[in-house]
Coordinates of C-alpha atoms in Angstrom, one line a residue:
Chain A
M1 CA -12.7 -12.1 8.1
A2 CA -13.7 -10.3 11.2
F3 CA -10.9 -8.8 13.4
W4 CA -12.3 -10.6 16.4
S5 CA -11.9 -14.0 14.9
K6 CA -10.3 -16.5 17.2
K7 CA -6.8 -17.9 16.7
H8 CA -6.8 -21.3 15.2
A9 CA -7.2 -23.7 18.1
S10 CA -4.9 -26.5 17.0
R11 CA -2.0 -26.6 14.6
P12 CA -3.4 -28.7 11.7
E13 CA 0.2 -29.3 10.5
H14 CA 0.0 -33.1 11.0
R15 CA -2.8 -33.5 8.5
F16 CA -0.4 -32.8 5.6
D17 CA 1.3 -36.0 4.4
L18 CA 4.3 -34.5 2.7
S19 CA 5.6 -37.9 1.4
A20 CA 2.4 -38.5 -0.5
A21 CA 2.9 -39.1 -4.3
T22 CA -0.2 -37.0 -5.0
Y23 CA 0.6 -33.5 -3.9
A24 CA -2.6 -31.9 -5.0
S25 CA -6.0 -33.2 -6.0
L26 CA -9.4 -31.9 -7.0
E27 CA -12.5 -34.1 -6.4
N28 CA -15.6 -33.0 -8.2
V29 CA -14.8 -29.4 -7.7
S30 CA -17.2 -26.6 -8.8
L31 CA -16.7 -22.9 -8.3
K32 CA -18.8 -19.9 -9.2
L33 CA -17.8 -16.3 -9.3
G34 CA -21.1 -14.3 -9.0
D35 CA -23.4 -16.3 -11.2
R36 CA -20.8 -17.4 -13.7
T37 CA -19.5 -21.0 -13.3
V38 CA -15.8 -20.9 -13.6
L39 CA -15.0 -24.5 -12.7
D40 CA -17.6 -27.3 -13.5
D41 CA -17.2 -30.6 -11.7
V42 CA -13.4 -30.9 -12.2
S43 CA -11.5 -33.9 -10.9
V44 CA -7.7 -34.3 -11.3
E45 CA -4.8 -35.6 -9.3
L46 CA -1.3 -34.1 -9.6
Q47 CA 1.8 -36.2 -9.1
E48 CA 4.1 -34.9 -11.7
R49 CA 7.1 -32.6 -10.9
R50 CA 6.0 -30.0 -13.5
V51 CA 2.5 -29.4 -14.6
G52 CA 1.4 -26.8 -17.1
L53 CA -2.0 -25.2 -17.5
I54 CA -3.3 -23.7 -20.7
G55 CA -6.5 -22.3 -22.0
L56 CA -8.2 -19.1 -23.0
N57 CA -8.8 -16.3 -20.5
G58 CA -11.9 -17.1 -18.5
S59 CA -11.4 -20.9 -19.0
G60 CA -10.9 -21.4 -15.2
K61 CA -7.1 -21.7 -15.0
S62 CA -6.6 -18.8 -12.6
S63 CA -9.4 -20.0 -10.4
L64 CA -8.0 -23.5 -10.4
V65 CA -4.5 -22.5 -9.2
R66 CA -6.0 -20.1 -6.6
L67 CA -7.8 -23.2 -5.1
L68 CA -4.4 -24.8 -4.5
N69 CA -3.2 -22.0 -2.2
G70 CA -6.5 -21.3 -0.4
L71 CA -7.1 -18.0 -2.1
R72 CA -10.4 -19.5 -3.2
F73 CA -12.4 -22.4 -1.8
P74 CA -14.7 -24.6 -3.9
D75 CA -18.5 -24.2 -3.8
S76 CA -18.7 -28.0 -3.9
G77 CA -16.2 -30.8 -4.0
T78 CA -12.9 -31.0 -2.2
V79 CA -9.4 -29.7 -2.9
R80 CA -6.6 -31.5 -1.1
I81 CA -3.0 -30.6 -0.7
F82 CA -0.9 -33.5 0.5
G83 CA -4.1 -35.2 1.5
A84 CA -5.4 -32.4 3.6
A85 CA -8.7 -30.6 2.6
T86 CA -7.8 -26.9 1.9
T87 CA -10.9 -25.8 3.9
E88 CA -9.4 -27.4 7.0
V89 CA -5.8 -26.3 6.7
A90 CA -6.3 -22.9 5.1
P91 CA -4.0 -20.8 7.4
D92 CA -1.1 -23.2 6.8
L93 CA -1.4 -23.5 3.0
P94 CA 0.9 -20.6 2.1
R95 CA 3.7 -22.4 3.9
H96 CA 3.5 -25.4 1.6
V97 CA 2.0 -23.8 -1.6
G98 CA 3.9 -20.7 -2.8
F99 CA 2.1 -18.5 -5.3
V100 CA 3.8 -16.3 -7.9
F101 CA 1.6 -13.7 -9.7
Q102 CA 1.7 -12.4 -13.2
N103 CA 2.6 -8.9 -12.3
P104 CA 5.6 -8.5 -9.9
D105 CA 4.5 -4.9 -9.2
H106 CA 1.4 -6.3 -7.5
Q107 CA 3.2 -8.9 -5.5
A108 CA 6.1 -7.1 -3.9
I109 CA 5.0 -5.4 -0.7
F110 CA 8.1 -3.8 0.5
P111 CA 10.1 -0.9 -0.7
T112 CA 13.5 -2.6 -0.8
V113 CA 14.6 -6.1 -2.1
E114 CA 16.0 -7.2 1.2
E115 CA 12.8 -6.3 3.2
E116 CA 10.8 -8.2 0.5
I117 CA 12.8 -11.4 1.1
A118 CA 12.9 -10.9 4.8
F119 CA 9.1 -10.7 5.0
G120 CA 8.8 -14.4 4.0
L121 CA 11.0 -15.3 6.9
T122 CA 9.1 -13.2 9.5
Q123 CA 6.0 -14.8 8.1
I124 CA 7.3 -18.3 9.2
G125 CA 8.3 -17.0 12.6
F126 CA 11.8 -15.5 12.4
D127 CA 12.4 -12.3 14.3
K128 CA 13.2 -9.1 12.5
K129 CA 17.0 -9.3 12.9
D130 CA 17.4 -12.9 11.9
A131 CA 15.0 -12.4 9.0
R132 CA 17.3 -9.6 7.7
K133 CA 20.4 -11.8 8.1
G134 CA 18.6 -14.8 6.5
A135 CA 17.4 -12.7 3.6
R136 CA 21.0 -11.4 2.9
A137 CA 22.3 -15.0 2.9
F138 CA 19.5 -16.2 0.7
L139 CA 20.1 -13.4 -1.8
K140 CA 23.8 -14.3 -1.9
L141 CA 23.0 -17.9 -2.4
H142 CA 21.0 -17.0 -5.5
D143 CA 23.7 -14.5 -6.7
C144 CA 21.4 -11.5 -6.1
D145 CA 23.2 -9.9 -3.1
R146 CA 24.0 -6.8 -5.1
L147 CA 20.3 -6.0 -5.3
A148 CA 19.7 -6.2 -1.6
E149 CA 19.6 -2.5 -0.8
L150 CA 17.9 -1.4 -4.0
P151 CA 14.4 -0.1 -4.2
F152 CA 12.2 -2.7 -5.8
A153 CA 10.8 -0.1 -8.2
S154 CA 14.3 0.4 -9.6
L155 CA 14.8 -3.2 -10.8
S156 CA 14.4 -4.4 -14.4
E157 CA 11.2 -6.5 -15.1
G158 CA 13.2 -9.7 -15.1
Q159 CA 14.9 -8.8 -11.8
K160 CA 11.5 -7.9 -10.3
Q161 CA 10.0 -11.3 -11.1
L162 CA 13.2 -13.1 -9.9
I163 CA 12.9 -11.3 -6.6
C164 CA 9.2 -12.2 -6.3
I165 CA 10.1 -15.9 -6.9
L166 CA 12.9 -15.8 -4.4
A167 CA 10.6 -14.1 -1.9
I168 CA 8.3 -17.2 -2.2
L169 CA 11.2 -19.7 -2.3
V170 CA 12.7 -18.4 0.9
M171 CA 9.6 -19.8 2.7
E172 CA 10.6 -23.2 1.4
P173 CA 7.2 -24.3 0.1
Q174 CA 6.8 -27.8 -1.4
I175 CA 4.8 -26.6 -4.4
L176 CA 5.3 -23.5 -6.5
V177 CA 2.1 -22.2 -8.2
L178 CA 2.7 -19.7 -11.0
D179 CA 0.0 -17.6 -12.7
E180 CA 1.6 -16.5 -16.0
P181 CA 4.9 -15.5 -14.4
L182 CA 6.6 -14.8 -17.8
T183 CA 3.9 -12.7 -19.4
S184 CA 5.4 -9.3 -18.5
L185 CA 9.0 -10.2 -19.5
D186 CA 11.0 -9.8 -22.7
G187 CA 12.3 -12.8 -24.6
L188 CA 15.6 -13.1 -22.8
A189 CA 14.3 -12.5 -19.3
S190 CA 11.5 -14.9 -19.9
R191 CA 14.0 -17.6 -20.8
L192 CA 16.2 -16.9 -17.9
I193 CA 13.3 -17.0 -15.4
L194 CA 12.1 -20.2 -16.9
K195 CA 15.6 -21.7 -16.5
K196 CA 15.6 -20.6 -12.9
L197 CA 12.2 -22.2 -12.3
K198 CA 13.3 -25.5 -13.8
S199 CA 16.4 -25.5 -11.5
V200 CA 14.4 -25.4 -8.2
E201 CA 13.4 -28.6 -6.4
Q202 CA 9.8 -27.5 -5.9
R203 CA 7.0 -29.1 -7.8
L204 CA 5.7 -26.5 -10.3
V205 CA 2.2 -25.8 -11.4
M206 CA 2.4 -23.1 -14.1
I207 CA -0.1 -21.2 -16.2
S208 CA 1.3 -20.0 -19.5
H209 CA 0.1 -18.5 -22.8
D210 CA 3.5 -19.1 -24.4
L211 CA 3.2 -22.8 -25.3
S212 CA 6.9 -23.2 -26.0
T213 CA 7.7 -22.7 -22.3
L214 CA 5.7 -25.8 -21.4
A215 CA 7.3 -28.1 -24.0
D216 CA 9.4 -30.1 -21.6
F217 CA 7.0 -30.2 -18.7
D218 CA 5.8 -33.6 -17.5
R219 CA 2.1 -33.0 -18.0
V220 CA -0.2 -30.3 -19.5
L221 CA -3.9 -29.7 -18.7
W222 CA -6.0 -27.8 -21.2
L223 CA -9.0 -26.0 -19.7
E224 CA -12.0 -24.9 -21.6
D225 CA -15.2 -23.4 -20.1
G226 CA -14.4 -24.6 -16.6
K227 CA -13.7 -28.2 -17.6
I228 CA -10.5 -30.1 -18.5
R229 CA -10.6 -30.6 -22.3
M230 CA -7.4 -32.5 -22.6
D231 CA -4.9 -33.9 -20.1
S232 CA -1.7 -35.5 -21.3
V233 CA 2.0 -35.0 -22.1
P234 CA 2.9 -31.7 -23.8
G235 CA 3.7 -33.4 -27.1
D236 CA 0.0 -34.3 -27.4
V237 CA -1.7 -31.4 -25.8
L238 CA 0.2 -28.4 -27.1
P239 CA -0.2 -29.1 -30.8
A240 CA -3.8 -29.9 -30.4
Y241 CA -4.4 -26.6 -28.5
A242 CA -2.5 -24.6 -31.1
A243 CA -4.5 -26.2 -33.9
D244 CA -7.7 -25.4 -32.1
L245 CA -6.7 -21.8 -31.8
D246 CA -5.8 -21.6 -35.5
R247 CA -9.1 -23.1 -36.5
R248 CA -11.1 -20.7 -34.3
A249 CA -9.2 -17.7 -35.5
A250 CA -9.6 -18.7 -39.2
K251 CA -13.4 -19.1 -38.7
A252 CA -14.3 -16.1 -36.7
E253 CA -14.7 -12.4 -37.5
T254 CA -12.5 -9.9 -35.5
G255 CA -15.5 -8.2 -33.9
A256 CA -16.5 -8.0 -30.3
H257 CA -18.5 -11.3 -30.6
A258 CA -15.4 -13.4 -31.2
L259 CA -13.1 -11.6 -28.8
Chain B
M1 CA 9.6 21.1 8.0
I2 CA 11.3 19.2 5.3
A3 CA 12.3 16.0 6.8
A4 CA 15.2 15.2 4.5
Q5 CA 17.6 13.4 6.7
I6 CA 20.9 14.9 7.9
P7 CA 23.4 12.2 7.1
G8 CA 24.8 10.7 10.3
P9 CA 26.6 9.9 12.4
S10 CA 26.5 12.6 15.0
W11 CA 25.9 12.9 18.7
L12 CA 22.2 13.6 18.0
H13 CA 21.9 10.5 15.7
S14 CA 23.3 8.3 18.4
L15 CA 20.9 9.3 21.1
P16 CA 18.1 6.8 21.8
T17 CA 15.0 7.7 19.8
R18 CA 12.7 7.4 22.7
F19 CA 14.9 9.8 24.7
K20 CA 14.7 12.4 21.9
L21 CA 11.0 12.1 21.7
L22 CA 10.6 12.5 25.4
V23 CA 12.8 15.6 25.4
L24 CA 10.7 17.0 22.6
L25 CA 7.5 16.3 24.4
V26 CA 8.7 17.9 27.6
S27 CA 10.2 21.0 26.1
G28 CA 7.0 21.5 24.1
A29 CA 4.9 21.3 27.2
V30 CA 7.3 23.7 29.1
L31 CA 7.5 26.2 26.3
F32 CA 3.8 26.4 25.5
P33 CA 2.7 28.7 28.4
V34 CA 5.8 30.9 28.2
D35 CA 5.2 34.4 26.9
D36 CA 8.5 36.2 27.9
I37 CA 10.2 37.3 24.7
L38 CA 13.7 37.2 26.1
I39 CA 13.3 33.6 27.3
L40 CA 11.8 32.5 24.0
A41 CA 14.5 34.3 22.0
T42 CA 17.1 32.5 24.1
C43 CA 15.4 29.2 23.4
V44 CA 15.5 29.9 19.6
G45 CA 19.1 30.7 20.0
L46 CA 19.8 27.5 21.9
V47 CA 18.0 25.3 19.3
I48 CA 20.0 27.0 16.5
G49 CA 23.0 26.2 18.5
L50 CA 22.0 22.5 18.4
Y51 CA 21.8 22.7 14.6
A52 CA 25.2 24.4 14.6
S53 CA 26.7 21.6 16.7
L54 CA 26.1 19.3 13.7
G55 CA 28.3 21.5 11.5
S56 CA 27.4 23.0 8.2
K57 CA 25.2 20.1 7.2
G58 CA 23.1 21.0 10.2
L59 CA 22.9 24.7 9.5
V60 CA 21.9 24.0 5.9
Q61 CA 18.7 22.5 7.3
L62 CA 17.7 26.0 8.6
R63 CA 17.4 27.2 5.1
L64 CA 14.7 24.7 4.4
L65 CA 12.4 26.4 6.8
R66 CA 11.6 29.1 4.4
P67 CA 7.9 28.1 3.8
F68 CA 7.5 28.2 7.6
G69 CA 8.9 31.7 7.6
F70 CA 6.2 32.9 5.3
M71 CA 3.6 31.6 7.7
M72 CA 5.2 33.3 10.6
V73 CA 5.2 36.7 8.7
F74 CA 1.5 36.2 8.0
I75 CA 0.7 35.5 11.7
L76 CA 2.7 38.5 12.8
G77 CA 0.8 40.6 10.2
L78 CA -2.5 39.4 11.6
H79 CA -1.4 40.3 15.1
A80 CA -0.2 43.7 13.9
I81 CA -3.7 44.4 12.5
S82 CA -5.2 43.5 15.9
G83 CA -2.7 45.8 17.7
T84 CA -1.1 42.9 19.6
V85 CA 2.4 43.0 18.0
E86 CA 4.1 42.0 21.2
T87 CA 2.0 38.8 21.6
G88 CA 2.7 38.2 17.9
V89 CA 6.5 38.3 18.4
S90 CA 6.4 35.9 21.4
V91 CA 4.1 33.5 19.4
V92 CA 6.4 33.5 16.4
L93 CA 9.5 32.9 18.6
R94 CA 7.7 30.1 20.5
L95 CA 6.5 28.4 17.3
T96 CA 10.0 28.8 15.7
A97 CA 11.6 27.1 18.7
M98 CA 9.1 24.3 18.8
V99 CA 9.2 23.6 15.1
L100 CA 13.0 23.7 15.0
M101 CA 13.2 21.3 17.9
A102 CA 10.7 18.9 16.3
N103 CA 12.4 19.1 12.9
L104 CA 15.8 18.4 14.6
V105 CA 14.4 15.1 16.0
S106 CA 13.0 14.1 12.6
V107 CA 16.1 14.9 10.6
T108 CA 18.4 13.0 13.0
T109 CA 16.3 9.8 13.4
R110 CA 15.8 7.1 10.7
M111 CA 12.2 6.3 9.9
D112 CA 12.5 2.6 10.9
D113 CA 14.1 3.6 14.3
M114 CA 11.2 6.0 14.8
L115 CA 8.8 3.2 14.0
D116 CA 10.5 0.8 16.4
A117 CA 10.4 3.5 19.1
V118 CA 6.6 3.9 18.9
Y119 CA 5.8 0.2 18.4
P120 CA 4.6 -0.2 22.0
I121 CA 1.7 2.1 21.4
F122 CA 0.3 -0.5 19.1
L123 CA 0.5 -3.4 21.6
P124 CA -3.0 -2.7 22.9
L125 CA -4.3 -3.9 19.4
K126 CA -3.7 -7.4 20.8
W127 CA -6.5 -6.8 23.4
I128 CA -9.0 -6.4 20.6
G129 CA -7.7 -9.4 18.6
G130 CA -5.6 -7.3 16.2
S131 CA -2.0 -7.6 15.5
P132 CA 0.6 -4.9 16.4
R133 CA 2.5 -5.9 13.3
K134 CA -0.2 -4.4 11.1
P135 CA 0.5 -0.7 11.4
A136 CA 4.2 -1.3 10.5
L137 CA 3.1 -3.4 7.5
A138 CA 0.7 -0.7 6.5
V139 CA 3.5 1.9 6.7
T140 CA 5.7 -0.1 4.4
L141 CA 2.8 -0.6 1.9
V142 CA 2.4 3.2 1.7
I143 CA 6.1 3.8 1.1
R144 CA 6.1 1.1 -1.6
F145 CA 3.0 2.1 -3.4
A146 CA 3.0 5.9 -3.3
P147 CA 5.6 6.1 -6.1
V148 CA 3.7 3.4 -8.0
L149 CA 0.6 5.5 -7.9
L150 CA 2.6 8.6 -9.1
N151 CA 3.8 6.4 -12.0
V152 CA 0.2 5.4 -12.8
Y153 CA -0.7 9.1 -12.8
G154 CA 2.2 9.7 -15.2
C155 CA 0.9 7.0 -17.6
L156 CA -2.6 8.5 -17.4
Q157 CA -1.2 11.9 -18.2
D158 CA 0.6 10.5 -21.3
A159 CA -2.5 8.8 -22.5
F160 CA -4.5 12.0 -21.9
R161 CA -1.9 14.1 -23.7
A162 CA -1.7 11.7 -26.6
R163 CA -5.4 12.3 -27.3
T164 CA -6.0 15.9 -26.3
G165 CA -2.7 17.6 -26.5
R166 CA -3.3 19.1 -23.1
H167 CA -0.8 18.4 -20.3
S168 CA -3.0 17.3 -17.4
S169 CA -6.4 17.6 -15.9
W170 CA -8.2 16.9 -12.6
R171 CA -10.2 14.4 -14.6
L172 CA -7.3 12.0 -14.3
I173 CA -7.9 11.7 -10.5
A174 CA -11.0 9.4 -11.0
P175 CA -9.1 6.8 -13.0
L176 CA -6.2 7.1 -10.6
A177 CA -8.5 6.4 -7.7
L178 CA -10.0 3.4 -9.6
Q179 CA -6.7 2.0 -10.5
A180 CA -5.5 2.3 -6.9
L181 CA -8.5 0.3 -5.7
K182 CA -8.0 -2.4 -8.4
M183 CA -4.3 -2.6 -7.7
S184 CA -5.1 -2.9 -4.0
E185 CA -7.2 -6.0 -4.7
N186 CA -4.2 -7.7 -6.4
V187 CA -1.8 -6.7 -3.7
A188 CA -4.2 -8.0 -1.0
E189 CA -4.5 -11.3 -2.8
A190 CA -0.7 -11.6 -3.0
L191 CA -0.4 -10.8 0.7
T192 CA -2.9 -13.4 1.6
A193 CA -1.1 -15.9 -0.6
R194 CA 2.0 -15.4 1.5
G195 CA 0.2 -16.0 4.8
G196 CA -1.5 -12.7 5.3
S197 CA -0.8 -9.8 7.6
K198 CA -1.0 -12.0 10.7
G199 CA 1.8 -14.2 9.6
L200 CA 2.0 -18.0 9.6
S201 CA 3.6 -18.5 13.0
N202 CA 0.6 -17.1 15.0
N203 CA 3.0 -16.1 17.7
D204 CA 2.4 -12.4 18.0
Chain C
M1 CA -9.1 -6.2 10.1
S2 CA -8.8 -8.3 6.9
D3 CA -5.8 -8.2 4.6
R4 CA -8.1 -6.6 2.0
S5 CA -9.1 -3.8 4.3
L6 CA -5.6 -3.2 5.4
V7 CA -4.3 -2.9 1.9
Q8 CA -7.2 -0.6 0.9
V9 CA -6.4 1.7 3.8
A10 CA -2.7 1.7 2.8
F11 CA -3.5 2.4 -0.9
Y12 CA -5.7 5.4 0.0
A13 CA -2.9 6.7 2.3
A14 CA -0.6 6.3 -0.6
L15 CA -3.1 8.1 -2.8
I16 CA -3.3 11.0 -0.4
A17 CA 0.5 11.1 -0.5
A18 CA 0.6 10.9 -4.3
L19 CA -2.0 13.7 -4.7
G20 CA 0.2 15.9 -2.4
L21 CA 3.2 15.3 -4.6
L22 CA 1.5 16.3 -7.8
P23 CA 2.3 19.9 -8.9
P24 CA -0.3 22.4 -7.6
I25 CA -3.0 23.0 -10.1
A26 CA -3.7 26.7 -10.8
I27 CA -7.5 27.2 -11.1
P28 CA -8.0 29.9 -13.7
F29 CA -11.3 31.4 -12.4
L30 CA -9.8 31.8 -8.9
G31 CA -7.2 34.3 -10.1
G32 CA -4.7 31.5 -10.4
V33 CA -4.4 30.7 -6.7
P34 CA -2.6 27.4 -6.7
I35 CA -4.3 24.6 -4.9
T36 CA -2.8 21.3 -4.0
A37 CA -4.8 18.1 -4.4
Q38 CA -3.9 16.7 -1.0
S39 CA -7.0 17.6 1.0
L40 CA -8.9 16.3 -2.0
G41 CA -7.4 13.0 -1.1
V42 CA -8.7 13.3 2.5
M43 CA -12.3 14.0 1.2
L44 CA -12.0 11.1 -1.2
A45 CA -10.8 8.7 1.4
G46 CA -13.9 9.2 3.5
I47 CA -16.3 9.3 0.5
M48 CA -14.8 6.2 -1.2
L49 CA -13.8 4.0 1.8
G50 CA -16.5 4.9 4.3
P51 CA -16.0 6.2 7.9
V52 CA -13.7 3.7 9.5
R53 CA -11.3 2.8 6.7
G54 CA -11.4 6.4 5.4
A55 CA -10.3 7.8 8.8
L56 CA -7.7 5.0 9.2
A57 CA -6.2 5.8 5.8
V58 CA -5.8 9.5 6.8
L59 CA -4.4 8.5 10.2
L60 CA -1.9 6.2 8.5
F61 CA -0.9 9.0 6.2
L62 CA -0.3 11.3 9.1
F63 CA 1.5 8.6 11.0
L64 CA 4.0 8.4 8.1
V65 CA 4.4 12.2 8.1
A66 CA 5.1 12.0 11.9
L67 CA 7.7 9.3 11.3
G68 CA 9.5 11.7 9.0
A69 CA 8.2 11.0 5.5
P70 CA 8.1 14.3 3.5
L71 CA 4.7 13.6 2.1
L72 CA 2.7 16.7 2.9
A73 CA 2.1 19.0 -0.1
G74 CA 5.3 20.9 -0.8
G75 CA 7.4 18.0 0.5
R76 CA 7.0 18.8 4.2
G77 CA 7.0 16.2 6.8
G78 CA 8.4 15.2 10.2
L79 CA 7.4 16.1 13.7
A80 CA 7.7 19.8 12.9
V81 CA 4.4 20.0 11.1
F82 CA 2.7 18.9 14.4
A83 CA 4.3 21.8 16.2
S84 CA 3.2 24.3 13.5
P85 CA 0.2 26.6 13.7
S86 CA -1.8 24.5 11.2
V87 CA -1.7 21.4 13.3
G88 CA -5.5 21.8 14.0
F89 CA -6.2 21.2 10.4
L90 CA -4.2 18.0 10.4
I91 CA -6.1 16.7 13.5
G92 CA -9.3 17.6 11.7
W93 CA -8.4 15.5 8.7
P94 CA -9.2 12.0 10.0
V95 CA -12.3 13.3 11.7
G96 CA -13.4 15.0 8.5
A97 CA -12.8 11.8 6.6
F98 CA -14.8 9.9 9.1
V99 CA -17.8 12.3 9.0
A100 CA -17.7 12.3 5.1
G101 CA -17.7 8.5 5.1
L102 CA -20.6 8.4 7.6
I103 CA -22.6 10.8 5.5
M104 CA -22.1 8.7 2.3
Q105 CA -23.1 5.6 4.3
K106 CA -26.3 7.2 5.8
T107 CA -27.5 8.7 2.5
R108 CA -27.6 5.6 0.3
Q109 CA -30.9 6.6 -1.2
L110 CA -29.4 9.9 -2.5
N111 CA -27.7 10.3 -5.8
V112 CA -23.9 9.8 -5.5
L113 CA -23.1 13.3 -6.7
I114 CA -25.3 15.1 -4.3
A115 CA -24.4 12.9 -1.4
A116 CA -20.7 13.4 -2.1
V117 CA -21.1 17.2 -2.2
I118 CA -22.8 17.1 1.2
A119 CA -20.2 14.7 2.6
A120 CA -17.3 16.8 1.3
V121 CA -18.7 20.1 2.5
V122 CA -19.6 18.9 6.0
G123 CA -16.6 16.5 6.5
G124 CA -14.0 18.1 4.2
I125 CA -14.7 21.7 5.0
G126 CA -16.9 22.1 8.1
V127 CA -15.2 19.6 10.3
I128 CA -11.6 20.3 9.1
Y129 CA -12.0 24.1 9.6
G130 CA -13.9 23.3 12.9
F131 CA -10.6 21.8 14.2
G132 CA -8.2 24.0 12.2
I133 CA -9.4 27.5 13.3
P134 CA -9.4 26.7 17.1
G135 CA -6.1 25.0 16.6
L136 CA -4.7 28.2 15.0
V137 CA -6.1 30.3 17.9
A138 CA -4.5 28.0 20.4
M139 CA -1.1 28.0 18.7
T140 CA -0.9 31.7 17.8
D141 CA -3.0 33.6 20.4
L142 CA -4.9 35.2 17.6
T143 CA -8.5 36.1 18.1
F144 CA -11.0 33.7 16.5
D145 CA -12.1 36.3 13.9
K146 CA -8.5 37.0 12.8
A147 CA -7.7 33.3 12.7
A148 CA -10.8 32.7 10.6
M149 CA -9.9 35.6 8.3
G150 CA -6.4 34.2 7.9
T151 CA -7.7 30.8 6.6
A152 CA -10.5 32.2 4.4
V153 CA -8.1 32.5 1.4
Y154 CA -8.2 28.7 1.2
L155 CA -12.0 28.4 1.2
P156 CA -12.6 29.0 -2.6
G157 CA -10.0 26.3 -3.4
D158 CA -11.6 23.9 -1.0
F159 CA -15.0 24.4 -2.6
V160 CA -13.4 23.6 -5.9
K161 CA -12.1 20.4 -4.4
V162 CA -15.6 19.5 -3.1
I163 CA -16.9 19.6 -6.7
I164 CA -13.9 17.6 -8.0
A165 CA -14.3 15.0 -5.2
A166 CA -18.0 14.6 -5.9
V167 CA -17.4 14.3 -9.7
V168 CA -14.7 11.7 -9.0
A169 CA -17.0 9.7 -6.7
Q170 CA -19.7 9.7 -9.3
T171 CA -17.3 8.7 -12.1
V172 CA -16.1 5.8 -10.0
A173 CA -19.6 4.8 -9.1
R174 CA -20.5 4.6 -12.8
G175 CA -17.3 2.9 -13.8
L176 CA -17.1 0.3 -11.0
P177 CA -20.0 0.6 -8.6
Q178 CA -18.5 -1.9 -6.1
A179 CA -15.5 0.4 -5.8
L180 CA -17.6 2.9 -3.8
L181 CA -16.9 0.9 -0.6
S182 CA -18.6 3.5 1.6
R183 CA -21.9 2.2 0.2
A184 CA -21.0 -1.4 -0.4

């Protein structure tokens, strides 16, 4: 991205159809990183309120969710958010597709909690003062006002992830994409954050290695080697995936080749 | 020299930041060519008077200038060797007055007020297609991640000690630099995911 | 400037700050003269990030110091450091980082270790003292020789930092070649 690049000529806002039942779709999407194929001709349409993604590291889950927010673009095929191709609406994607990362320490940009929340508001056009006020109100709404002045680094892991999620929610996206948001948390914090996530009105697309967290999702996609291996309700996919893992582990040695 | 803040409020805290900076700039320019020891000594006295006007919490600040004092003794010594003691005295007085003035502005001005005060100097970034928001964003990133990097260094130290029994080594700087770069990749991605450093409103 | 470059610049400024906050390392074979790692950070910024981003990282760091952050080695900060006799060295920092980065960029065919030694000596010592000593003369009315004499005590420490910076650059180049952005 060159610093002389022109501002976007027209606001492509109207190309999003926010009432569409299918909020995200991939049409014959392939993606390479270097010379490794990470997604191989994947097609899928998402309509369900909560969709889980499972698969081994390197199976393509992280790349798939990054396509939804415009962090990556497909080498071939089309990714659509509310009907609009991501390549055409890239600058406006973060407004509709919020993204929560695995490690809250890598997501929070600002030294204090209030500034971190306020940043989302300045991003969508609030001035500094209103953003501060809005952030305060938003924190109070979510029963976090006592954290407002604290340095982000002083929070517990669970509080950090909660603030990262709130920092995204304050931008009021339609879709919340989460890349292993529970991995760094202890058992209790993990359950509480999950409870919080299930209480929001946003559609959720979540990657998880802890299968139990996806048990009451509406749909689960199992990715393997850049393809969708199974796509169904959690009651079918999760046991099949777990059985596959057990079978592989029983068969393999614990050397470098298997890991 | 140590910019720990003097807790406000005081008359100096409530002065507009740009006014304080302007006074500092002008007094620096006026003092620079002055050689007269009496005038310079008076100036030092006046600045100390300004510290005193903030009460004991102001005078405590003077104690923090000790490292600067060593430097002044050193400079005076070098002048003594050259046989220019008198010049040395006026230099030390002038520097003391200027440093005390500059320090006084820093310790009575909050960092974000200072940032707001100098924001206009970044407006020309617009002419070359940049965003004047970026320097401020970069400043907050440094404040946020400097302690994180210290923490990373602490973890590296622990890992090093666990295997060697030694406390620390300059060897840890290479992995620290590497981790800083890797972490910066993640942070940049997270920033882009939230609309990037330009913002989503495109109105600045 | 892209988000990525912006964050890299900010992280190197943070690295310079962090290195200054580490306790000074006493180098045994220099008679235990303590040296701080901060100017090592300046050399590394140029060597690792290249001329433009390297210089910007140092400028950003100095900007924070000017705003009042106590980030210079020993916990110093604020506008006072820019009124002190050593201001010339601070002005030389971004220029030195730029020159070091430029040398890395222009000597791609050279081995990383050798190129980094040259870059750190020219940018990190030559340029910085080139600004620092005249600055000292201007601020203190000392003669050039006396000013140069006064700063000479720091030279051995700075040469140690050159070696460390070069070894760090080479280690990074081996561990993650694309991290050596000055040559990317």
